[in-house]
CSV table of C-alpha atoms and ligand atoms in Angstrom, one decimal:
chain,number,residue,atom,x,y,z
A,1,MET,CA,-0.2,0.0,-0.5
A,2,THR,CA,1.2,3.2,-1.0
A,3,SER,CA,1.7,6.1,2.2
A,4,HIS,CA,0.7,9.5,1.4
A,5,SER,CA,1.0,12.7,3.2
A,6,SER,CA,-1.6,14.8,5.2
A,7,SER,CA,-2.0,17.4,2.8
A,8,GLU,CA,-1.8,14.9,0.0
A,9,THR,CA,-5.3,13.1,1.5
A,10,VAL,CA,-6.5,16.7,1.7
A,11,LEU,CA,-6.4,17.1,-1.9
A,12,MET,CA,-7.0,13.6,-2.3
A,13,CYS,CA,-10.4,13.8,-0.4
A,14,ALA,CA,-11.0,16.9,-1.6
A,15,ALA,CA,-10.4,15.8,-5.5
A,16,LEU,CA,-13.0,13.3,-4.7
A,17,LEU,CA,-15.6,15.3,-3.5
A,18,VAL,CA,-15.4,17.6,-6.7
A,19,ALA,CA,-15.8,14.0,-8.9
A,20,LEU,CA,-19.1,13.2,-6.9
A,21,GLY,CA,-20.7,17.1,-7.2
A,22,ALA,CA,-20.3,17.1,-10.8
A,23,MET,CA,-21.9,13.1,-11.5
A,24,ALA,CA,-24.8,14.8,-8.8
A,25,SER,CA,-25.9,17.3,-10.7
A,26,ALA,CA,-25.1,15.9,-14.5
A,27,ALA,CA,-28.1,13.6,-14.7
A,28,GLY,CA,-27.1,10.6,-15.8
A,29,PRO,CA,-29.0,8.5,-18.9
A,30,GLY,CA,-32.4,8.1,-17.7
A,31,VAL,CA,-35.2,10.8,-16.5
A,32,THR,CA,-36.1,12.9,-13.6
A,33,VAL,CA,-39.8,14.6,-13.1
A,34,SER,CA,-39.2,18.0,-10.8
A,35,GLU,CA,-42.3,20.7,-10.2
A,36,PHE,CA,-42.2,23.5,-12.1
A,37,GLY,CA,-44.5,25.4,-10.8
A,38,ALA,CA,-48.5,25.4,-10.6
A,39,THR,CA,-51.0,27.2,-12.7
A,40,PRO,CA,-53.3,30.7,-11.6
A,41,GLU,CA,-56.4,27.8,-10.7
A,42,GLY,CA,-53.5,26.1,-8.3
A,43,THR,CA,-53.0,23.0,-10.1
A,44,PRO,CA,-48.9,21.9,-10.5
A,45,VAL,CA,-46.9,21.5,-13.9
A,46,GLU,CA,-44.6,19.5,-13.5
A,47,GLN,CA,-41.3,18.6,-15.7
A,48,TYR,CA,-40.4,15.7,-17.2
A,49,VAL,CA,-36.4,15.3,-18.5
A,50,LEU,CA,-35.4,13.1,-20.9
A,51,THR,CA,-31.5,12.2,-20.7
A,52,ASN,CA,-30.7,9.9,-23.2
A,53,ALA,CA,-27.1,8.0,-23.2
A,54,ASN,CA,-25.4,10.6,-25.4
A,55,GLY,CA,-26.5,13.3,-22.6
A,56,LEU,CA,-28.6,15.3,-25.3
A,57,SER,CA,-31.5,16.0,-22.5
A,58,ALA,CA,-35.4,16.7,-24.0
A,59,THR,CA,-37.4,18.1,-21.3
A,60,ILE,CA,-41.4,18.2,-21.8
A,61,MET,CA,-43.7,19.6,-19.2
A,62,THR,CA,-47.6,18.9,-18.2
A,63,TYR,CA,-48.9,22.8,-18.9
A,64,GLY,CA,-49.5,22.2,-22.5
A,65,ALA,CA,-47.4,18.9,-23.2
A,66,THR,CA,-45.0,21.7,-23.9
A,67,LEU,CA,-41.1,20.5,-25.5
A,68,THR,CA,-39.7,23.2,-22.9
A,69,HIS,CA,-36.0,22.5,-23.5
A,70,LEU,CA,-33.5,20.2,-26.3
A,71,LEU,CA,-30.3,20.5,-25.8
A,72,VAL,CA,-28.0,18.5,-28.6
A,73,PRO,CA,-24.3,19.1,-28.8
A,74,ASP,CA,-22.2,21.2,-32.1
A,75,ARG,CA,-20.2,19.4,-34.0
A,76,ASP,CA,-17.8,20.4,-30.7
A,77,GLY,CA,-19.7,18.2,-28.8
A,78,ASN,CA,-20.9,21.6,-26.7
A,79,LEU,CA,-24.6,21.4,-26.4
A,80,GLY,CA,-27.0,23.8,-27.0
A,81,ASP,CA,-30.8,24.3,-26.3
A,82,ILE,CA,-32.4,25.0,-30.3
A,83,VAL,CA,-36.0,25.4,-28.9
A,84,LEU,CA,-37.6,29.1,-27.9
A,85,GLY,CA,-39.3,29.5,-24.6
A,86,PHE,CA,-39.3,30.6,-21.1
A,87,ASP,CA,-37.1,30.2,-18.3
A,88,SER,CA,-40.1,30.0,-15.6
A,89,LEU,CA,-44.1,28.4,-15.7
A,90,ASP,CA,-45.0,32.2,-16.0
A,91,GLY,CA,-43.6,32.8,-19.2
A,92,TYR,CA,-45.8,29.9,-21.0
A,93,LEU,CA,-49.4,30.9,-18.4
A,94,ALA,CA,-48.4,34.8,-19.7
A,95,GLY,CA,-49.0,34.0,-23.2
A,96,HIS,CA,-47.2,32.7,-26.0
A,97,PRO,CA,-47.2,31.6,-29.7
A,98,TYR,CA,-47.1,28.4,-28.8
A,99,PHE,CA,-43.6,27.6,-28.1
A,100,GLY,CA,-42.6,23.8,-28.2
A,101,SER,CA,-46.8,22.8,-28.1
A,102,THR,CA,-48.9,20.1,-28.2
A,103,VAL,CA,-51.7,21.5,-30.2
A,104,GLY,CA,-55.2,20.4,-31.3
A,105,ARG,CA,-58.1,18.6,-31.6
A,106,TYR,CA,-56.9,20.8,-34.5
A,107,ALA,CA,-54.3,21.9,-35.5
A,108,ASN,CA,-54.1,25.5,-37.4
A,109,ARG,CA,-56.9,27.2,-39.6
A,110,ILE,CA,-60.7,25.7,-39.8
A,111,ALA,CA,-62.1,28.5,-41.5
A,112,GLY,CA,-64.7,30.7,-40.2
A,113,GLY,CA,-64.5,28.3,-36.7
A,114,LYS,CA,-67.3,26.5,-38.4
A,115,PHE,CA,-68.1,22.6,-39.6
A,116,THR,CA,-70.6,20.2,-40.7
A,117,LEU,CA,-70.2,16.4,-39.9
A,118,ASP,CA,-73.1,14.1,-41.0
A,119,GLY,CA,-75.2,16.9,-40.8
A,120,GLY,CA,-74.7,18.0,-37.7
A,121,GLU,CA,-73.0,21.9,-38.4
A,122,TYR,CA,-70.1,22.9,-35.1
A,123,THR,CA,-68.9,26.4,-34.0
A,124,LEU,CA,-65.9,26.9,-32.8
A,125,ALA,CA,-64.0,30.3,-31.7
A,126,GLN,CA,-62.5,32.3,-33.6
A,127,ASN,CA,-59.5,33.2,-32.1
A,128,ASN,CA,-57.4,34.0,-35.1
A,129,GLY,CA,-59.3,36.9,-37.8
A,130,PRO,CA,-62.7,34.9,-38.7
A,131,ASN,CA,-61.4,31.3,-38.0
A,132,SER,CA,-60.2,29.3,-35.6
A,133,LEU,CA,-56.7,28.0,-34.9
A,134,HIS,CA,-54.7,25.2,-33.2
A,135,GLY,CA,-58.2,23.9,-31.2
A,136,GLY,CA,-59.1,27.6,-30.0
A,137,ARG,CA,-58.9,29.1,-26.6
A,138,LYS,CA,-58.5,27.1,-24.6
A,139,GLY,CA,-56.0,24.2,-27.1
A,140,TYR,CA,-54.5,21.0,-25.8
A,141,ASP,CA,-51.2,23.9,-25.7
A,142,LYS,CA,-53.2,25.1,-22.6
A,143,VAL,CA,-54.4,22.4,-20.3
A,144,VAL,CA,-52.4,20.5,-17.6
A,145,TRP,CA,-51.4,16.8,-19.0
A,146,GLN,CA,-51.3,13.7,-16.5
A,147,ALA,CA,-47.8,12.1,-17.2
A,148,LYS,CA,-45.7,9.3,-16.5
A,149,ILE,CA,-42.6,7.8,-17.3
A,150,VAL,CA,-42.4,5.0,-19.8
A,151,ARG,CA,-40.4,1.7,-21.0
A,152,ARG,CA,-39.4,2.3,-24.7
A,153,ALA,CA,-35.2,0.4,-25.5
A,154,ALA,CA,-35.0,3.4,-27.3
A,155,GLY,CA,-33.9,5.4,-24.8
A,156,PRO,CA,-35.7,7.3,-22.0
A,157,ALA,CA,-39.8,8.5,-22.3
A,158,ALA,CA,-42.6,9.7,-21.1
A,159,GLU,CA,-46.1,9.6,-21.3
A,160,PHE,CA,-48.3,12.0,-21.1
A,161,THR,CA,-52.5,11.5,-21.4
A,162,TYR,CA,-55.5,14.1,-21.9
A,163,PHE,CA,-58.9,13.6,-21.7
A,164,SER,CA,-61.0,16.2,-24.1
A,165,PRO,CA,-64.8,16.2,-22.9
A,166,ASP,CA,-67.3,16.3,-26.0
A,167,GLY,CA,-68.2,19.9,-27.2
A,168,GLU,CA,-64.6,21.4,-25.4
A,169,GLU,CA,-64.1,24.2,-27.3
A,170,GLY,CA,-66.9,23.1,-29.8
A,171,TYR,CA,-65.7,20.4,-30.6
A,172,PRO,CA,-67.5,17.1,-31.0
A,173,GLY,CA,-67.4,13.7,-28.6
A,174,ASN,CA,-64.9,12.3,-25.9
A,175,LEU,CA,-61.0,12.0,-27.1
A,176,SER,CA,-58.8,11.2,-25.0
A,177,VAL,CA,-55.1,11.7,-26.9
A,178,ARG,CA,-52.5,10.0,-25.1
A,179,VAL,CA,-48.4,11.6,-26.2
A,180,VAL,CA,-45.2,9.2,-25.6
A,181,PHE,CA,-42.1,11.3,-26.3
A,182,THR,CA,-38.8,9.3,-26.7
A,183,LEU,CA,-35.5,10.2,-26.7
A,184,THR,CA,-33.5,8.0,-28.6
A,185,ASN,CA,-30.2,6.6,-28.0
A,186,LYS,CA,-30.0,7.3,-31.9
A,187,ASP,CA,-30.1,10.6,-31.2
A,188,GLU,CA,-34.2,11.1,-32.1
A,189,LEU,CA,-36.7,12.7,-30.4
A,190,LYS,CA,-39.7,10.9,-31.5
A,191,ILE,CA,-43.3,12.1,-30.4
A,192,GLU,CA,-46.2,9.4,-31.0
A,193,TYR,CA,-49.2,10.3,-31.1
A,194,TRP,CA,-52.9,7.9,-30.7
A,195,ALA,CA,-56.4,8.9,-30.1
A,196,ARG,CA,-59.8,7.4,-29.3
A,197,THR,CA,-63.7,9.5,-29.5
A,198,ASP,CA,-66.9,8.1,-28.9
A,199,LYS,CA,-68.2,10.0,-31.8
A,200,PRO,CA,-67.2,11.2,-35.4
A,201,THR,CA,-64.9,14.4,-34.6
A,202,PRO,CA,-62.1,16.0,-37.0
A,203,VAL,CA,-58.5,15.5,-35.2
A,204,ASN,CA,-55.1,17.1,-35.9
A,205,LEU,CA,-52.9,16.7,-33.5
A,206,THR,CA,-49.0,18.3,-33.4
A,207,ASN,CA,-46.2,20.0,-31.8
A,208,HIS,CA,-45.2,23.8,-32.4
A,209,ALA,CA,-41.7,23.7,-31.3
A,210,TYR,CA,-39.1,26.9,-32.5
A,211,PHE,CA,-36.0,25.5,-33.5
A,212,ASN,CA,-32.8,27.8,-33.6
A,213,LEU,CA,-30.1,25.3,-35.1
A,214,ALA,CA,-27.2,27.7,-33.7
A,215,GLY,CA,-29.1,27.7,-30.6
A,216,ALA,CA,-32.0,30.0,-28.5
A,217,GLU,CA,-30.5,32.4,-27.9
A,218,ASN,CA,-28.7,32.6,-30.6
A,219,ARG,CA,-29.5,35.3,-33.8
A,220,GLY,CA,-32.0,34.7,-36.3
A,221,ILE,CA,-32.9,31.2,-38.6
A,222,LEU,CA,-32.4,33.1,-41.8
A,223,GLY,CA,-29.5,31.6,-42.5
A,224,HIS,CA,-29.7,28.2,-42.1
A,225,ARG,CA,-30.4,26.4,-44.8
A,226,LEU,CA,-33.7,24.0,-45.2
A,227,MET,CA,-35.0,21.0,-47.7
A,228,LEU,CA,-38.5,19.7,-48.0
A,229,ASP,CA,-39.2,17.4,-49.0
A,230,ALA,CA,-42.6,19.0,-51.2
A,231,ASP,CA,-43.3,19.2,-54.3
A,232,ARG,CA,-46.4,20.7,-54.1
A,233,TYR,CA,-48.6,23.2,-51.1
A,234,THR,CA,-51.8,24.6,-50.5
A,235,PRO,CA,-52.2,28.4,-52.0
A,236,VAL,CA,-53.8,29.9,-49.7
A,237,ASP,CA,-55.9,32.8,-49.2
A,238,ASP,CA,-55.3,36.5,-47.1
A,239,THR,CA,-56.5,34.9,-43.9
A,240,LEU,CA,-54.3,31.7,-44.4
A,241,ILE,CA,-57.4,29.8,-45.0
A,242,PRO,CA,-56.6,27.5,-48.1
A,243,THR,CA,-58.2,28.0,-51.6
A,244,GLY,CA,-59.0,23.6,-52.7
A,245,GLU,CA,-55.9,24.1,-55.2
A,246,ILE,CA,-52.2,21.5,-54.9
A,247,ALA,CA,-49.8,23.9,-56.2
A,248,PRO,CA,-46.5,23.2,-57.6
A,249,VAL,CA,-44.0,24.9,-55.8
A,250,ALA,CA,-40.9,24.6,-58.9
A,251,GLY,CA,-40.6,27.8,-59.8
A,252,THR,CA,-41.9,29.9,-56.8
A,253,ALA,CA,-40.6,31.4,-53.1
A,254,LEU,CA,-42.0,27.7,-51.4
A,255,ASP,CA,-39.4,25.9,-53.3
A,256,PHE,CA,-37.8,24.4,-50.9
A,257,SER,CA,-37.2,20.8,-52.4
A,258,ARG,CA,-33.0,21.2,-52.6
A,259,LEU,CA,-31.3,22.9,-49.5
A,260,LYS,CA,-31.6,26.7,-50.0
A,261,ARG,CA,-31.2,29.5,-47.4
A,262,ILE,CA,-34.2,30.0,-45.6
A,263,GLY,CA,-33.9,33.7,-46.4
A,264,LYS,CA,-32.9,33.3,-49.5
A,265,ASP,CA,-36.3,33.7,-51.0
A,266,ILE,CA,-38.4,34.7,-48.4
A,267,LYS,CA,-39.4,38.4,-49.6
A,268,GLN,CA,-40.7,36.6,-52.3
A,269,ALA,CA,-42.5,34.5,-50.1
A,270,GLY,CA,-45.9,36.7,-49.4
A,271,GLY,CA,-48.5,36.8,-45.8
A,272,ASP,CA,-48.5,39.9,-44.1
A,273,PRO,CA,-46.2,40.2,-42.4
A,274,VAL,CA,-44.4,38.6,-44.9
A,275,GLY,CA,-42.8,34.7,-44.6
A,276,TYR,CA,-43.1,31.1,-45.2
A,277,ASP,CA,-46.9,29.8,-43.1
A,278,HIS,CA,-47.5,27.5,-45.5
A,279,ASN,CA,-48.7,24.6,-45.8
A,280,PHE,CA,-46.5,21.7,-47.5
A,281,VAL,CA,-47.4,18.9,-48.9
A,282,LEU,CA,-44.9,15.9,-48.9
A,283,ASN,CA,-44.7,13.2,-51.1
A,284,SER,CA,-44.6,10.9,-49.5
A,285,LYS,CA,-48.5,11.7,-49.0
A,286,GLY,CA,-48.2,10.3,-45.0
A,287,ARG,CA,-48.4,6.7,-46.2
A,288,SER,CA,-45.5,5.6,-44.1
A,289,LEU,CA,-42.7,7.4,-41.8
A,290,SER,CA,-40.1,9.6,-44.0
A,291,LEU,CA,-38.1,12.2,-44.0
A,292,ALA,CA,-39.9,15.7,-45.2
A,293,ALA,CA,-37.7,17.9,-43.6
A,294,ARG,CA,-33.6,18.8,-43.4
A,295,ALA,CA,-32.1,21.9,-41.5
A,296,GLU,CA,-28.7,22.7,-41.3
A,297,GLU,CA,-27.3,25.7,-39.2
A,298,ALA,CA,-23.8,26.3,-41.0
A,299,GLY,CA,-21.8,27.9,-37.7
A,300,SER,CA,-22.9,25.1,-34.9
A,301,GLY,CA,-22.0,22.2,-37.7
A,302,ARG,CA,-26.4,21.3,-36.0
A,303,VAL,CA,-28.1,19.5,-38.7
A,304,LEU,CA,-32.0,18.7,-37.9
A,305,GLU,CA,-33.7,16.1,-40.1
A,306,MET,CA,-37.8,15.5,-40.3
A,307,TYR,CA,-39.9,12.4,-40.6
A,308,THR,CA,-43.3,11.7,-40.0
A,309,THR,CA,-46.0,9.5,-40.9
A,310,GLU,CA,-48.2,13.0,-41.7
A,311,PRO,CA,-49.8,14.3,-45.2
A,312,GLY,CA,-48.2,17.8,-44.5
A,313,VAL,CA,-45.7,19.7,-42.9
A,314,GLN,CA,-46.7,23.5,-42.3
A,315,PHE,CA,-43.4,25.1,-42.4
A,316,TYR,CA,-43.8,28.6,-40.4
A,317,SER,CA,-41.0,31.1,-40.3
A,318,GLY,CA,-41.6,33.5,-37.3
A,319,ASN,CA,-43.7,35.6,-38.7
A,320,PHE,CA,-45.6,36.8,-36.2
A,321,LEU,CA,-42.2,37.2,-33.8
A,322,ASP,CA,-42.1,40.6,-33.1
A,323,GLY,CA,-38.9,40.9,-29.9
A,324,SER,CA,-41.8,41.2,-27.2
A,325,LEU,CA,-41.3,38.2,-26.0
A,326,THR,CA,-38.5,37.5,-24.0
A,327,GLY,CA,-37.4,34.0,-23.7
A,328,LYS,CA,-34.9,31.7,-21.3
A,329,GLY,CA,-31.8,33.7,-21.3
A,330,GLY,CA,-33.4,37.6,-21.5
A,331,ALA,CA,-33.2,36.8,-25.5
A,332,ILE,CA,-35.4,38.9,-27.5
A,333,TYR,CA,-37.6,36.8,-29.9
A,334,GLU,CA,-37.3,38.8,-32.8
A,335,GLN,CA,-39.2,37.9,-36.8
A,336,TYR,CA,-37.6,34.9,-37.2
A,337,HIS,CA,-35.7,34.2,-34.3
A,338,GLY,CA,-37.1,30.6,-34.6
A,339,PHE,CA,-38.9,28.4,-37.4
A,340,CYS,CA,-42.0,25.3,-37.3
A,341,LEU,CA,-41.9,22.0,-39.6
A,342,GLU,CA,-45.7,21.5,-37.9
A,343,ALA,CA,-46.2,18.0,-38.9
A,344,GLN,CA,-50.1,17.7,-40.3
A,345,HIS,CA,-53.7,17.4,-41.8
A,346,PHE,CA,-53.9,20.6,-44.3
A,347,PRO,CA,-55.5,23.5,-42.9
A,348,ASP,CA,-58.8,23.7,-43.1
A,349,THR,CA,-59.4,19.5,-44.0
A,350,PRO,CA,-63.2,19.6,-42.2
A,351,ASN,CA,-64.6,22.2,-45.1
A,352,GLN,CA,-62.2,20.4,-47.9
A,353,PRO,CA,-63.8,17.8,-49.5
A,354,GLY,CA,-60.4,17.6,-52.1
A,355,PHE,CA,-58.0,16.6,-48.8
A,356,PRO,CA,-57.1,13.5,-47.2
A,357,SER,CA,-60.0,12.8,-44.9
A,358,VAL,CA,-58.9,13.9,-40.8
A,359,ILE,CA,-62.0,12.4,-39.2
A,360,LEU,CA,-61.1,9.8,-36.3
A,361,ASP,CA,-65.2,7.2,-36.4
A,362,PRO,CA,-65.5,5.4,-33.2
A,363,GLY,CA,-63.4,2.6,-32.8
A,364,ARG,CA,-60.8,3.7,-35.5
A,365,VAL,CA,-57.5,5.0,-33.4
A,366,TYR,CA,-55.5,8.0,-34.2
A,367,ARG,CA,-52.4,7.4,-34.9
A,368,GLN,CA,-48.7,10.1,-35.2
A,369,THR,CA,-45.5,9.9,-35.3
A,370,THR,CA,-42.8,12.6,-35.9
A,371,VAL,CA,-39.1,11.9,-35.8
A,372,TYR,CA,-36.7,15.0,-35.1
A,373,ARG,CA,-33.2,13.3,-35.7
A,374,PHE,CA,-30.2,15.2,-34.9
A,375,LEU,CA,-27.0,14.5,-36.1
A,376,THR,CA,-24.0,16.9,-37.1
A,377,LYS,CA,-21.4,17.9,-39.6
A,378,PRO,CA,-17.6,19.1,-40.0
A,379,PRO,CA,-17.1,22.7,-41.5
A,380,ARG,CA,-17.4,23.3,-45.5
A,381,ARG,CA,-13.9,23.5,-47.0
A,382,GLY,CA,-12.2,26.6,-47.2
A,383,ALA,CA,-14.7,27.8,-44.3
A,384,GLN,CA,-13.4,29.9,-41.1
B,1,LIG,C1,-48.6,28.7,-36.8
B,1,LIG,C2,-49.9,29.2,-37.8
B,1,LIG,C3,-49.2,30.9,-38.1
B,1,LIG,C4,-49.4,31.5,-36.7
B,1,LIG,C5,-48.0,30.3,-35.4
B,1,LIG,C6,-48.4,31.3,-34.3
B,1,LIG,O1,-48.1,28.6,-38.2
B,1,LIG,O2,-49.7,28.4,-38.9
B,1,LIG,O3,-49.9,31.3,-38.7
B,1,LIG,O4,-50.4,31.3,-36.1
B,1,LIG,O5,-48.7,29.2,-35.6
B,1,LIG,O6,-48.4,32.2,-34.1
């Protein structure tokens, strides 16, 4: 046995304590659950932190089954939080444009807040000009979900469930919704959705995360390059309701069939405020889990790939952000600070007989799977 002087022993003990402290603060792979405040009605809100074997982590809170943090490495292995959001629950409660929210019962717009189904006429909240947006005044983004840890071979996972009663926000039928978030050890955030109803009802569920691959505290997203595997899109009127037409993107600002800088043609994208806020018709047609999008940020080397079973994706470039919201770490969210890739069925489908149906019938199960995969790439040759 080697003998140590007393000063050596003190130093070794100190080093051991520092090492133990580091182990305690850096959570290993798995799921941790903690309190994240309470709603004004006093309902407690919890957050679930999923950490995978490579140290990536995703945090989802029970208010709105909201993705609040997503830490992924840059090309040098430094973790950065790549989704917009707030440091505390108060930021979310004060009102926000669906940062990381689970959106339902119907993501995107329904014209005039009205639709007919089996001869019945249904009236929804007009919470976006004349239209109903993202489930109405109190959609699934503003309710507290039940949650628990679930076991998945692919990596740490948590399940969020919500019971949406018949008539809630004007929609017919009791709807039971289940969403499982898994942060796989292959560095994918997999979001799986299920729903069952007792009356026919439209269902369109999505996640509304705003990504900024440079890190959410950084400059805007116009320098990111984006590819969308979509040759067509659904043109809209000036209230963002589809005209019913399905048009080619070729020759328009909406052509992202090859990687293109988001900012390159944005001034020609139309809209007020100007920018992308369009439903792209995926070439996969939603037949299987397929690549829908790829985004790259040259500075960090971060790359995001999105796969989905849905037939459409709303590419939204954060046009309505205007600097009035201060997010995590004091970042001011100016226009184009983050972008969304919302997997979905097409907007206003309940009023568009030509679009793939969104009606869920009793006895059937609604299913949706979307995977966001994270990787990095080396700098381009010649780049500093
Ligand atoms: C969706 C819509 C946008 C906007 C955002 C939230 O992406 O398509 O028009 O409403 O949600 O601000």
